[in-house]
């Protein structure tokens, strides 16, 4: 049997993990202060002939486990990506705390080139470091497929942790991570228990082909045979409620199941619903407590 290796890198007590690839990583004080651990996952991915390790920020509930696994996926860095911005590790303390209280081990994997992950962030940048033109259907297909392969690779490693219980996982994400989570569930239905979609979409409405790009990804998730939950804010400068409701209607017409929640918040908050748990803890809690069938 091939031995999978990984190492806990920040903010944890000594644990007898199987060990990863890189023995050192610069400690991120924001991760440490949050109570999370920054781990490097040695994946089967390669890029330019080099093996790829992906960073994942892990939040564990109290106790020894094993715990059910929740994966939560980040979005893009916004409209003006730079080589510096893509190196910022993303996670949500609010979401992690909420799910930890319910017994989930929560992992925030960083896709290639994001945070401390290996590889280049082709999803957002050109090789010269300039922002990538993403308003193109073929580019979106290529980049989203790469993103989904990163997510799948991270999940494969995380499932082998001794503190992760076997069984279906909770998938979720913010912005691009939201639509990727819905799409992933559609192709991994038996391996997915629930899907949390916070303000999901791949490309903002300033792109003339935003609707076909976003709906193509959401429609992949229509094959998921359990309900999903979609959480959006009014005044979102990336995805208006009207745009997101059209995506949801298309998803339902294709056979997808779910609930759509719309929160009335100022424009500065609309795309950041996830950071306002007073809005979503009740509907998400009820969704997670519902029967799985």
Tab-separated table of C-alpha atoms in Angstrom:
chain	number	residue	atom	x	y	z
A	1	UNK	CA	0.000	0.000	0.000
A	2	UNK	CA	1.356	3.419	-0.933
A	3	UNK	CA	1.997	5.574	2.130
A	4	UNK	CA	0.460	9.027	1.941
A	5	UNK	CA	2.383	11.745	3.761
A	6	UNK	CA	1.518	15.098	5.261
A	7	UNK	CA	2.705	17.360	8.081
A	8	UNK	CA	0.972	19.811	10.416
A	9	UNK	CA	2.894	23.049	10.206
A	10	UNK	CA	1.480	25.640	12.547
A	11	UNK	CA	-0.401	26.016	15.770
A	12	UNK	CA	-0.849	22.359	16.754
A	13	UNK	CA	0.367	20.048	19.431
A	14	UNK	CA	2.743	17.279	18.407
A	15	UNK	CA	0.785	14.591	16.574
A	16	UNK	CA	1.987	11.313	15.135
A	17	UNK	CA	1.000	12.130	11.545
A	18	UNK	CA	2.232	10.324	8.537
A	19	UNK	CA	4.733	13.119	7.312
A	20	UNK	CA	4.735	15.340	4.216
A	21	UNK	CA	6.942	16.505	1.625
A	22	UNK	CA	8.225	19.826	2.748
A	23	UNK	CA	9.484	19.973	6.314
A	24	UNK	CA	9.322	23.755	6.649
A	25	UNK	CA	6.891	26.499	5.812
A	26	UNK	CA	6.791	30.119	6.846
A	27	UNK	CA	4.311	30.326	9.720
A	28	UNK	CA	1.331	32.520	8.844
A	29	UNK	CA	0.436	34.533	11.964
A	30	UNK	CA	-3.155	35.024	10.802
A	31	UNK	CA	-3.627	31.244	10.646
A	32	UNK	CA	-1.986	30.683	14.012
A	33	UNK	CA	-4.031	33.436	15.667
A	34	UNK	CA	-7.243	31.952	14.277
A	35	UNK	CA	-6.661	28.584	15.939
A	36	UNK	CA	-6.189	26.807	12.622
A	37	UNK	CA	-3.248	24.772	11.357
A	38	UNK	CA	-1.607	25.305	7.977
A	39	UNK	CA	-0.862	21.916	6.406
A	40	UNK	CA	0.856	21.005	3.149
A	41	UNK	CA	-0.779	18.144	1.295
A	42	UNK	CA	1.394	16.101	-1.029
A	43	UNK	CA	-0.858	15.435	-4.019
A	44	UNK	CA	-0.519	13.401	-7.222
A	45	UNK	CA	-0.645	16.659	-9.198
A	46	UNK	CA	2.319	17.790	-11.251
A	47	UNK	CA	3.129	21.035	-13.048
A	48	UNK	CA	6.045	21.582	-15.423
A	49	UNK	CA	7.424	18.231	-14.255
A	50	UNK	CA	7.319	19.175	-10.569
A	51	UNK	CA	5.183	17.560	-7.889
A	52	UNK	CA	2.556	19.809	-6.307
A	53	UNK	CA	1.765	20.247	-2.633
A	54	UNK	CA	-1.332	22.236	-1.729
A	55	UNK	CA	-1.804	24.249	1.425
A	56	UNK	CA	-4.905	23.524	3.502
A	57	UNK	CA	-5.922	25.384	6.643
A	58	UNK	CA	-7.423	22.901	9.092
A	59	UNK	CA	-9.778	23.616	11.988
A	60	UNK	CA	-10.513	20.677	14.280
A	61	UNK	CA	-13.290	20.316	16.837
A	62	UNK	CA	-12.398	19.250	20.381
A	63	UNK	CA	-11.588	15.586	20.929
A	64	UNK	CA	-9.581	12.949	19.148
A	65	UNK	CA	-11.970	12.117	16.332
A	66	UNK	CA	-12.278	10.775	13.788
A	67	UNK	CA	-14.506	13.573	12.547
A	68	UNK	CA	-16.624	13.977	9.418
A	69	UNK	CA	-14.834	16.112	6.828
A	70	UNK	CA	-16.013	19.496	5.568
A	71	UNK	CA	-14.225	21.091	2.599
A	72	UNK	CA	-14.639	24.803	2.005
A	73	UNK	CA	-13.275	26.370	-1.175
A	74	UNK	CA	-12.051	29.929	-1.702
A	75	UNK	CA	-13.014	32.337	-4.447
A	76	UNK	CA	-10.768	34.480	-6.639
A	77	UNK	CA	-8.832	37.436	-5.249
A	78	UNK	CA	-11.199	39.864	-6.994
A	79	UNK	CA	-11.129	42.070	-10.068
A	80	UNK	CA	-7.467	43.069	-9.873
A	81	UNK	CA	-5.354	40.009	-9.064
A	82	UNK	CA	-1.623	40.450	-8.487
A	83	UNK	CA	1.180	37.998	-7.655
A	84	UNK	CA	1.134	39.379	-4.098
A	85	UNK	CA	-2.619	39.032	-3.586
A	86	UNK	CA	-2.798	35.423	-4.742
A	87	UNK	CA	-0.288	34.478	-2.044
A	88	UNK	CA	-2.695	35.419	0.737
A	89	UNK	CA	-4.146	32.307	2.348
A	90	UNK	CA	-7.965	32.446	2.575
A	91	UNK	CA	-10.222	30.907	5.213
A	92	UNK	CA	-13.328	31.847	7.209
A	93	UNK	CA	-13.078	31.753	10.988
A	94	UNK	CA	-16.856	32.245	11.177
A	95	UNK	CA	-17.656	29.213	9.041
A	96	UNK	CA	-14.979	27.056	10.687
A	97	UNK	CA	-16.241	27.837	14.190
A	98	UNK	CA	-19.848	27.128	13.239
A	99	UNK	CA	-19.003	23.727	11.711
A	100	UNK	CA	-16.530	22.782	14.453
A	101	UNK	CA	-19.332	23.241	16.991
A	102	UNK	CA	-21.312	20.703	14.994
A	103	UNK	CA	-18.455	18.206	15.022
A	104	UNK	CA	-16.973	18.736	11.560
A	105	UNK	CA	-13.255	18.888	10.816
A	106	UNK	CA	-13.053	21.836	8.405
A	107	UNK	CA	-10.398	22.180	5.693
A	108	UNK	CA	-9.813	25.215	3.467
A	109	UNK	CA	-7.632	23.968	0.561
A	110	UNK	CA	-5.749	26.593	-1.442
A	111	UNK	CA	-5.651	25.826	-5.152
A	112	UNK	CA	-2.430	25.919	-7.185
A	113	UNK	CA	-0.506	29.156	-6.758
A	114	UNK	CA	-2.798	30.399	-3.963
A	115	UNK	CA	-1.565	30.916	-0.428
A	116	UNK	CA	1.442	28.683	0.150
A	117	UNK	CA	0.431	26.081	-2.424
A	118	UNK	CA	2.919	25.053	-5.095
A	119	UNK	CA	2.409	25.836	-8.749
A	120	UNK	CA	1.249	28.896	-10.633
A	121	UNK	CA	-2.120	30.591	-10.264
A	122	UNK	CA	-3.171	30.168	-13.892
A	123	UNK	CA	-6.729	30.711	-12.752
A	124	UNK	CA	-6.055	34.443	-12.288
A	125	UNK	CA	-2.664	35.433	-13.696
A	126	UNK	CA	-0.646	35.331	-16.875
A	127	UNK	CA	2.916	34.050	-16.605
A	128	UNK	CA	4.194	37.623	-16.718
A	129	UNK	CA	2.253	38.360	-13.522
A	130	UNK	CA	-0.446	40.449	-15.192
A	131	UNK	CA	-4.142	39.820	-14.592
A	132	UNK	CA	-5.639	37.171	-16.867
A	133	UNK	CA	-8.549	37.922	-19.214
A	134	UNK	CA	-11.153	35.512	-17.867
A	135	UNK	CA	-14.211	36.609	-19.859
A	136	UNK	CA	-14.002	33.753	-22.332
A	137	UNK	CA	-15.943	30.488	-22.273
A	138	UNK	CA	-13.046	28.253	-23.332
A	139	UNK	CA	-10.717	29.843	-20.776
A	140	UNK	CA	-13.346	29.409	-18.067
A	141	UNK	CA	-13.762	25.718	-18.927
A	142	UNK	CA	-10.019	25.090	-18.795
A	143	UNK	CA	-9.463	27.027	-15.582
A	144	UNK	CA	-12.479	25.610	-13.753
A	145	UNK	CA	-11.464	22.057	-14.725
A	146	UNK	CA	-8.013	22.716	-13.282
A	147	UNK	CA	-9.579	24.129	-10.112
A	148	UNK	CA	-11.791	21.054	-9.723
A	149	UNK	CA	-8.788	18.759	-10.150
A	150	UNK	CA	-7.001	20.647	-7.364
A	151	UNK	CA	-9.999	20.274	-5.070
A	152	UNK	CA	-10.283	16.569	-5.815
A	153	UNK	CA	-6.567	16.037	-5.176
A	154	UNK	CA	-6.754	17.823	-1.819
A	155	UNK	CA	-9.790	15.793	-0.768
A	156	UNK	CA	-8.010	12.560	-1.648
A	157	UNK	CA	-5.168	13.379	0.746
A	158	UNK	CA	-7.401	14.748	3.510
A	159	UNK	CA	-9.530	11.606	3.515
A	160	UNK	CA	-6.461	9.623	4.575
A	161	UNK	CA	-5.902	11.605	7.766
A	162	UNK	CA	-6.374	9.435	10.864
A	163	UNK	CA	-8.672	12.073	12.383
A	164	UNK	CA	-11.037	12.075	9.373
A	165	UNK	CA	-13.960	9.657	9.431
A	166	UNK	CA	-14.906	7.702	6.315
A	167	UNK	CA	-18.110	8.592	4.530
A	168	UNK	CA	-19.621	11.419	2.487
A	169	UNK	CA	-18.231	14.919	2.999
A	170	UNK	CA	-19.733	18.363	3.335
A	171	UNK	CA	-18.763	20.552	0.381
A	172	UNK	CA	-18.927	24.300	0.373
A	173	UNK	CA	-17.352	27.441	-0.936
A	174	UNK	CA	-17.438	31.187	-1.384
A	175	UNK	CA	-17.790	32.900	-4.802
A	176	UNK	CA	-15.808	30.733	-7.262
A	177	UNK	CA	-15.547	28.186	-4.489
A	178	UNK	CA	-19.340	28.069	-4.257
A	179	UNK	CA	-19.965	27.211	-7.891
A	180	UNK	CA	-17.036	24.765	-7.862
A	181	UNK	CA	-18.577	22.988	-4.865
A	182	UNK	CA	-21.914	22.603	-6.636
A	183	UNK	CA	-20.186	21.314	-9.779
A	184	UNK	CA	-18.006	18.912	-7.769
A	185	UNK	CA	-21.041	17.409	-6.023
A	186	UNK	CA	-22.646	16.678	-9.377
A	187	UNK	CA	-19.761	14.408	-10.367
A	188	UNK	CA	-19.197	12.971	-6.868
A	189	UNK	CA	-22.775	12.495	-5.721
A	190	UNK	CA	-22.256	9.404	-3.579
A	191	UNK	CA	-19.227	10.993	-1.900
A	192	UNK	CA	-20.992	14.253	-1.004
A	193	UNK	CA	-23.484	14.734	1.807
A	194	UNK	CA	-24.418	18.411	1.524
A	195	UNK	CA	-23.384	21.545	-0.427
A	196	UNK	CA	-23.090	25.110	0.920
A	197	UNK	CA	-22.962	27.702	-1.859
A	198	UNK	CA	-22.109	31.190	-0.591
A	199	UNK	CA	-22.537	33.807	-3.373
A	200	UNK	CA	-21.284	31.330	-5.979
A	201	UNK	CA	-20.266	32.132	-9.531
A	202	UNK	CA	-17.164	31.846	-11.714
A	203	UNK	CA	-17.074	35.199	-13.493
A	204	UNK	CA	-18.754	38.485	-12.543
A	205	UNK	CA	-21.543	40.111	-14.521
A	206	UNK	CA	-19.206	42.621	-16.104
A	207	UNK	CA	-18.340	39.783	-18.478
A	208	UNK	CA	-20.744	39.596	-21.415
A	209	UNK	CA	-20.781	35.779	-21.276
A	210	UNK	CA	-21.056	35.540	-17.490
A	211	UNK	CA	-24.436	33.806	-17.589
A	212	UNK	CA	-23.490	30.903	-19.890
A	213	UNK	CA	-20.161	30.445	-18.077
A	214	UNK	CA	-21.724	30.385	-14.618
A	215	UNK	CA	-24.719	28.284	-15.611
A	216	UNK	CA	-22.578	25.676	-17.334
A	217	UNK	CA	-20.797	25.014	-14.049
A	218	UNK	CA	-23.954	25.073	-11.951
A	219	UNK	CA	-25.675	22.673	-14.321
A	220	UNK	CA	-22.954	20.097	-13.676
A	221	UNK	CA	-24.188	20.054	-10.112
A	222	UNK	CA	-27.773	19.280	-11.106
A	223	UNK	CA	-26.873	15.582	-11.056
A	224	UNK	CA	-26.317	15.736	-7.300
A	225	UNK	CA	-29.278	13.843	-5.847
A	226	UNK	CA	-29.569	15.711	-2.536
A	227	UNK	CA	-30.595	19.282	-1.731
A	228	UNK	CA	-28.126	22.171	-1.866
A	229	UNK	CA	-28.319	25.584	-0.189
A	230	UNK	CA	-27.569	28.869	-1.998
A	231	UNK	CA	-26.889	32.001	0.077
A	232	UNK	CA	-26.653	35.418	-1.615
A	233	UNK	CA	-26.664	39.062	-0.569
A	234	UNK	CA	-28.396	42.039	-2.140
A	235	UNK	CA	-26.056	44.668	-3.516
A	236	UNK	CA	-23.389	42.128	-4.474
A	237	UNK	CA	-21.173	43.952	-6.973
A	238	UNK	CA	-20.110	40.662	-8.596
A	239	UNK	CA	-23.417	38.767	-8.831
A	240	UNK	CA	-26.761	40.533	-8.625
A	241	UNK	CA	-29.678	38.693	-7.068
A	242	UNK	CA	-31.408	38.640	-10.470
A	243	UNK	CA	-28.375	36.975	-12.089
A	244	UNK	CA	-28.001	34.432	-9.301
A	245	UNK	CA	-31.704	33.582	-9.285
A	246	UNK	CA	-31.536	32.899	-13.030
A	247	UNK	CA	-28.665	30.521	-12.357
A	248	UNK	CA	-30.725	28.801	-9.665
A	249	UNK	CA	-33.763	28.475	-11.922
A	250	UNK	CA	-31.589	26.888	-14.629
A	251	UNK	CA	-30.128	24.526	-12.021
A	252	UNK	CA	-33.609	23.459	-10.884
A	253	UNK	CA	-34.868	23.008	-14.452
A	254	UNK	CA	-31.949	20.647	-15.070
A	255	UNK	CA	-33.015	18.534	-12.086
A	256	UNK	CA	-31.022	20.175	-9.300
A	257	UNK	CA	-32.447	20.444	-5.800
A	258	UNK	CA	-31.983	23.289	-3.382
A	259	UNK	CA	-33.079	26.373	-1.491
A	260	UNK	CA	-32.159	29.933	-2.424
A	261	UNK	CA	-31.746	32.505	0.363
A	262	UNK	CA	-31.494	36.220	-0.308
A	263	UNK	CA	-30.164	38.548	2.396
A	264	UNK	CA	-30.777	42.294	2.402
A	265	UNK	CA	-27.404	43.885	3.134
A	266	UNK	CA	-25.530	47.011	2.009
A	267	UNK	CA	-23.408	46.770	-1.135
A	268	UNK	CA	-20.176	46.480	0.832
A	269	UNK	CA	-21.540	43.346	2.494
A	270	UNK	CA	-23.435	41.683	-0.358
A	271	UNK	CA	-20.561	39.539	-1.603
A	272	UNK	CA	-19.316	38.883	1.930
A	273	UNK	CA	-22.351	37.193	3.410
A	274	UNK	CA	-20.079	34.459	4.771
A	275	UNK	CA	-18.504	36.906	7.225
A	276	UNK	CA	-21.918	37.690	8.752
A	277	UNK	CA	-23.018	34.493	10.514
A	278	UNK	CA	-26.005	36.283	12.046
A	279	UNK	CA	-27.530	36.009	8.568
A	280	UNK	CA	-26.925	32.355	7.765
A	281	UNK	CA	-26.440	30.259	10.904
A	282	UNK	CA	-30.138	29.478	11.240
A	283	UNK	CA	-30.877	28.436	7.630
A	284	UNK	CA	-27.594	26.548	7.309
A	285	UNK	CA	-28.137	24.829	10.658
A	286	UNK	CA	-31.627	23.732	9.625
A	287	UNK	CA	-30.282	22.544	6.280
A	288	UNK	CA	-27.554	20.446	7.913
A	289	UNK	CA	-30.002	18.987	10.440
A	290	UNK	CA	-32.472	17.855	7.778
A	291	UNK	CA	-32.587	14.132	6.882
A	292	UNK	CA	-29.918	13.111	4.388
A	293	UNK	CA	-32.191	11.284	1.973
